[in-house]
PDB file of C-alpha atoms in Angstrom:
ATOM      1  CA  MET A   1     -27.506 -24.588  43.321  1.00  0.00           C
ATOM      2  CA  GLU A   2     -24.240 -24.391  44.121  1.00  0.00           C
ATOM      3  CA  LYS A   3     -21.975 -21.836  42.227  1.00  0.00           C
ATOM      4  CA  GLU A   4     -18.331 -23.222  39.935  1.00  0.00           C
ATOM      5  CA  THR A   5     -16.182 -19.989  40.339  1.00  0.00           C
ATOM      6  CA  ILE A   6     -14.462 -19.102  37.252  1.00  0.00           C
ATOM      7  CA  ARG A   7     -11.023 -16.721  37.539  1.00  0.00           C
ATOM      8  CA  ILE A   8     -11.366 -13.600  34.695  1.00  0.00           C
ATOM      9  CA  LYS A   9      -9.075 -11.300  33.230  1.00  0.00           C
ATOM     10  CA  TYR A  10      -9.949  -8.719  30.757  1.00  0.00           C
ATOM     11  CA  HIS A  11      -7.849  -7.694  27.820  1.00  0.00           C
ATOM     12  CA  SER A  12     -10.648  -4.698  27.849  1.00  0.00           C
ATOM     13  CA  ASP A  13     -11.435  -1.138  29.948  1.00  0.00           C
ATOM     14  CA  GLU A  14     -14.280  -0.445  27.044  1.00  0.00           C
ATOM     15  CA  ILE A  15     -16.327  -4.083  27.262  1.00  0.00           C
ATOM     16  CA  THR A  16     -19.189  -4.922  29.213  1.00  0.00           C
ATOM     17  CA  ARG A  17     -18.116  -6.762  32.422  1.00  0.00           C
ATOM     18  CA  LEU A  18     -19.379 -10.885  31.421  1.00  0.00           C
ATOM     19  CA  GLN A  19     -22.736 -11.262  34.674  1.00  0.00           C
ATOM     20  CA  TYR A  20     -24.860 -14.770  34.727  1.00  0.00           C
ATOM     21  CA  ILE A  21     -28.765 -13.795  35.352  1.00  0.00           C
ATOM     22  CA  ASP A  22     -29.914 -15.688  37.264  1.00  0.00           C
ATOM     23  CA  GLY A  23     -34.057 -17.590  35.767  1.00  0.00           C
ATOM     24  CA  LYS A  24     -32.216 -16.465  33.085  1.00  0.00           C
ATOM     25  CA  SER A  25     -31.151 -18.418  29.669  1.00  0.00           C
ATOM     26  CA  ASP A  26     -27.734 -20.101  31.338  1.00  0.00           C
ATOM     27  CA  TRP A  27     -25.963 -18.807  28.200  1.00  0.00           C
ATOM     28  CA  ILE A  28     -23.738 -15.755  29.363  1.00  0.00           C
ATOM     29  CA  ASP A  29     -22.949 -13.213  26.451  1.00  0.00           C
ATOM     30  CA  LEU A  30     -19.628 -12.302  24.685  1.00  0.00           C
ATOM     31  CA  ARG A  31     -18.570  -9.663  22.810  1.00  0.00           C
ATOM     32  CA  SER A  32     -16.110  -7.668  20.240  1.00  0.00           C
ATOM     33  CA  ALA A  33     -13.550  -6.741  22.100  1.00  0.00           C
ATOM     34  CA  GLU A  34     -12.706  -4.900  18.847  1.00  0.00           C
ATOM     35  CA  HIS A  35     -13.329  -2.847  16.022  1.00  0.00           C
ATOM     36  CA  VAL A  36     -13.879  -5.140  12.494  1.00  0.00           C
ATOM     37  CA  GLU A  37     -14.306  -3.669   8.653  1.00  0.00           C
ATOM     38  CA  LEU A  38     -14.988  -7.266   7.033  1.00  0.00           C
ATOM     39  CA  LYS A  39     -15.936  -7.485   3.412  1.00  0.00           C
ATOM     40  CA  LYS A  40     -17.836 -10.658   2.064  1.00  0.00           C
ATOM     41  CA  GLY A  41     -15.343 -13.793   2.411  1.00  0.00           C
ATOM     42  CA  GLU A  42     -13.026 -12.506   4.230  1.00  0.00           C
ATOM     43  CA  PHE A  43     -11.939 -14.598   7.193  1.00  0.00           C
ATOM     44  CA  LYS A  44     -11.445 -13.063  10.454  1.00  0.00           C
ATOM     45  CA  LEU A  45     -10.055 -14.117  14.273  1.00  0.00           C
ATOM     46  CA  ILE A  46     -12.384 -10.627  16.333  1.00  0.00           C
ATOM     47  CA  SER A  47     -11.273 -11.699  19.978  1.00  0.00           C
ATOM     48  CA  LEU A  48     -13.282 -12.077  22.584  1.00  0.00           C
ATOM     49  CA  GLY A  49     -11.600  -9.262  25.082  1.00  0.00           C
ATOM     50  CA  VAL A  50     -11.004 -12.166  28.050  1.00  0.00           C
ATOM     51  CA  SER A  51      -8.887 -15.198  28.941  1.00  0.00           C
ATOM     52  CA  MET A  52     -10.242 -17.315  32.121  1.00  0.00           C
ATOM     53  CA  GLN A  53      -9.606 -20.036  34.142  1.00  0.00           C
ATOM     54  CA  LEU A  54     -12.732 -23.125  34.380  1.00  0.00           C
ATOM     55  CA  PRO A  55     -12.938 -25.449  36.715  1.00  0.00           C
ATOM     56  CA  LYS A  56     -11.270 -28.488  36.703  1.00  0.00           C
ATOM     57  CA  GLY A  57     -13.154 -30.845  34.328  1.00  0.00           C
ATOM     58  CA  TYR A  58     -15.417 -28.728  32.867  1.00  0.00           C
ATOM     59  CA  GLU A  59     -15.468 -27.220  29.527  1.00  0.00           C
ATOM     60  CA  ALA A  60     -16.977 -23.619  27.471  1.00  0.00           C
ATOM     61  CA  VAL A  61     -19.146 -24.221  24.587  1.00  0.00           C
ATOM     62  CA  ILE A  62     -18.687 -21.071  22.305  1.00  0.00           C
ATOM     63  CA  VAL A  63     -21.651 -20.227  19.540  1.00  0.00           C
ATOM     64  CA  PRO A  64     -23.170 -17.155  17.554  1.00  0.00           C
ATOM     65  CA  ARG A  65     -26.191 -15.263  19.124  1.00  0.00           C
ATOM     66  CA  SER A  66     -28.864 -16.161  17.570  1.00  0.00           C
ATOM     67  CA  SER A  67     -29.148 -12.788  16.402  1.00  0.00           C
ATOM     68  CA  THR A  68     -25.520 -12.734  14.575  1.00  0.00           C
ATOM     69  CA  TYR A  69     -25.954 -13.560  11.752  1.00  0.00           C
ATOM     70  CA  LYS A  70     -28.483 -11.523  11.277  1.00  0.00           C
ATOM     71  CA  ASN A  71     -27.012  -8.155  13.040  1.00  0.00           C
ATOM     72  CA  PHE A  72     -23.811  -8.331  10.997  1.00  0.00           C
ATOM     73  CA  GLY A  73     -24.146 -10.821   8.580  1.00  0.00           C
ATOM     74  CA  ILE A  74     -21.087 -13.557   9.959  1.00  0.00           C
ATOM     75  CA  ILE A  75     -20.974 -17.153  10.490  1.00  0.00           C
ATOM     76  CA  GLN A  76     -18.505 -19.042  12.542  1.00  0.00           C
ATOM     77  CA  THR A  77     -16.397 -20.485  11.351  1.00  0.00           C
ATOM     78  CA  ASN A  78     -15.233 -23.378  13.622  1.00  0.00           C
ATOM     79  CA  HIS A  79     -19.225 -23.755  14.118  1.00  0.00           C
ATOM     80  CA  MET A  80     -19.366 -24.176  17.802  1.00  0.00           C
ATOM     81  CA  GLY A  81     -16.056 -24.090  19.581  1.00  0.00           C
ATOM     82  CA  VAL A  82     -14.330 -25.567  22.762  1.00  0.00           C
ATOM     83  CA  ILE A  83     -12.747 -23.928  25.115  1.00  0.00           C
ATOM     84  CA  ASP A  84     -11.230 -26.758  28.283  1.00  0.00           C
ATOM     85  CA  GLU A  85      -9.787 -25.417  31.543  1.00  0.00           C
ATOM     86  CA  THR A  86      -6.131 -25.686  29.892  1.00  0.00           C
ATOM     87  CA  TYR A  87      -6.029 -22.916  27.702  1.00  0.00           C
ATOM     88  CA  CYS A  88      -6.144 -20.483  30.836  1.00  0.00           C
ATOM     89  CA  GLY A  89      -2.409 -18.144  30.553  1.00  0.00           C
ATOM     90  CA  ASP A  90      -3.035 -14.358  30.158  1.00  0.00           C
ATOM     91  CA  GLY A  91      -2.448 -14.559  26.702  1.00  0.00           C
ATOM     92  CA  ASP A  92      -4.840 -16.994  26.013  1.00  0.00           C
ATOM     93  CA  VAL A  93      -7.662 -14.899  25.108  1.00  0.00           C
ATOM     94  CA  TRP A  94     -11.295 -16.681  23.542  1.00  0.00           C
ATOM     95  CA  MET A  95     -11.694 -15.237  20.027  1.00  0.00           C
ATOM     96  CA  MET A  96     -14.332 -15.583  17.717  1.00  0.00           C
ATOM     97  CA  PRO A  97     -13.637 -17.084  14.390  1.00  0.00           C
ATOM     98  CA  ALA A  98     -15.625 -15.822  11.990  1.00  0.00           C
ATOM     99  CA  LEU A  99     -16.363 -15.335   8.001  1.00  0.00           C
ATOM    100  CA  ALA A 100     -18.310 -12.257   6.311  1.00  0.00           C
ATOM    101  CA  VAL A 101     -21.211 -13.366   4.699  1.00  0.00           C
ATOM    102  CA  ARG A 102     -21.861 -10.019   4.067  1.00  0.00           C
ATOM    103  CA  ASP A 103     -19.836  -6.712   4.135  1.00  0.00           C
ATOM    104  CA  THR A 104     -20.765  -5.778   8.227  1.00  0.00           C
ATOM    105  CA  GLU A 105     -19.006  -3.985  10.969  1.00  0.00           C
ATOM    106  CA  ILE A 106     -18.683  -4.629  14.123  1.00  0.00           C
ATOM    107  CA  ASN A 107     -17.943  -2.063  17.207  1.00  0.00           C
ATOM    108  CA  VAL A 108     -15.970  -2.908  20.315  1.00  0.00           C
ATOM    109  CA  ASN A 109     -18.835  -4.552  22.743  1.00  0.00           C
ATOM    110  CA  ASP A 110     -20.973  -6.189  20.253  1.00  0.00           C
ATOM    111  CA  ARG A 111     -22.635  -9.023  21.195  1.00  0.00           C
ATOM    112  CA  ILE A 112     -20.948 -11.155  18.631  1.00  0.00           C
ATOM    113  CA  CYS A 113     -21.815 -15.177  20.099  1.00  0.00           C
ATOM    114  CA  GLN A 114     -22.337 -16.730  23.631  1.00  0.00           C
ATOM    115  CA  PHE A 115     -20.892 -19.795  25.620  1.00  0.00           C
ATOM    116  CA  ARG A 116     -21.787 -22.268  28.849  1.00  0.00           C
ATOM    117  CA  ILE A 117     -19.673 -24.528  31.238  1.00  0.00           C
ATOM    118  CA  GLN A 118     -20.108 -28.099  30.887  1.00  0.00           C
ATOM    119  CA  LYS A 119     -18.086 -31.008  33.185  1.00  0.00           C
ATOM    120  CA  HIS A 120     -16.324 -33.054  30.801  1.00  0.00           C
ATOM    121  CA  GLN A 121     -17.743 -35.837  29.204  1.00  0.00           C
ATOM    122  CA  PRO A 122     -17.027 -40.102  31.318  1.00  0.00           C
ATOM    123  CA  ALA A 123     -15.328 -41.741  30.421  1.00  0.00           C
ATOM    124  CA  ILE A 124     -16.772 -44.965  28.357  1.00  0.00           C
ATOM    125  CA  THR A 125     -16.235 -47.177  26.382  1.00  0.00           C
ATOM    126  CA  PHE A 126     -18.211 -48.921  22.668  1.00  0.00           C
ATOM    127  CA  GLU A 127     -19.644 -52.317  23.107  1.00  0.00           C
ATOM    128  CA  GLU A 128     -20.385 -54.102  19.848  1.00  0.00           C
ATOM    129  CA  ALA A 129     -23.564 -55.492  19.589  1.00  0.00           C
ATOM    130  CA  GLU A 130     -26.038 -57.288  16.333  1.00  0.00           C
ATOM    131  CA  SER A 131     -28.832 -55.153  17.344  1.00  0.00           C
ATOM    132  CA  LEU A 132     -29.805 -52.816  19.882  1.00  0.00           C
ATOM    133  CA  GLY A 133     -32.847 -54.359  20.712  1.00  0.00           C
ATOM    134  CA  ASN A 134     -34.865 -51.667  20.392  1.00  0.00           C
ATOM    135  CA  GLU A 135     -37.601 -49.899  18.274  1.00  0.00           C
ATOM    136  CA  ASP A 136     -37.060 -47.609  14.741  1.00  0.00           C
ATOM    137  CA  ARG A 137     -37.275 -44.207  15.192  1.00  0.00           C
ATOM    138  CA  GLY A 138     -38.192 -43.957  11.211  1.00  0.00           C
ATOM    139  CA  GLY A 139     -34.391 -42.654  10.023  1.00  0.00           C
ATOM    140  CA  ILE A 140     -33.584 -38.765   9.521  1.00  0.00           C
ATOM    141  CA  GLY A 141     -36.459 -35.673   9.688  1.00  0.00           C
ATOM    142  CA  SER A 142     -38.955 -38.009  10.144  1.00  0.00           C
ATOM    143  CA  THR A 143     -40.594 -35.916  13.323  1.00  0.00           C
ATOM    144  CA  GLY A 144     -41.892 -33.833  10.717  1.00  0.00           C
ATOM    145  CA  VAL A 145     -41.601 -30.235   9.189  1.00  0.00           C
ATOM    146  CA  GLN A 146     -43.806 -29.003  11.726  1.00  0.00           C
TER     147      GLN A 146
END
């Protein structure tokens, strides 16, 4: 498998350096680069302490870790962040927009979100049709609860 190279600038010496671990999840954890105290209902753009130059034709998708809500009581306000390869200057610091649903404290180096890169969507054309010619699956939520 050919590996892509991402140039990275760290804005903090306190956060653990990013690493890709072969054979495990291909999502890479991002850490808070600042100490944050939030009261319930407060919003903050939390610095992740990195700027990156992604490979041409790629974008990063940033989402919370599965334990973020449980551990810190925050939700990512844009639900999923997308950073394309043009956001690559030294001052283009990656952030997590967070809303506190309870009083919380986040320490420097706490893992609060994760990212992966993916290729840009190819150019597409929409073709209008009277029928798609496929069997209906059953509607939203039709696969059951178990």
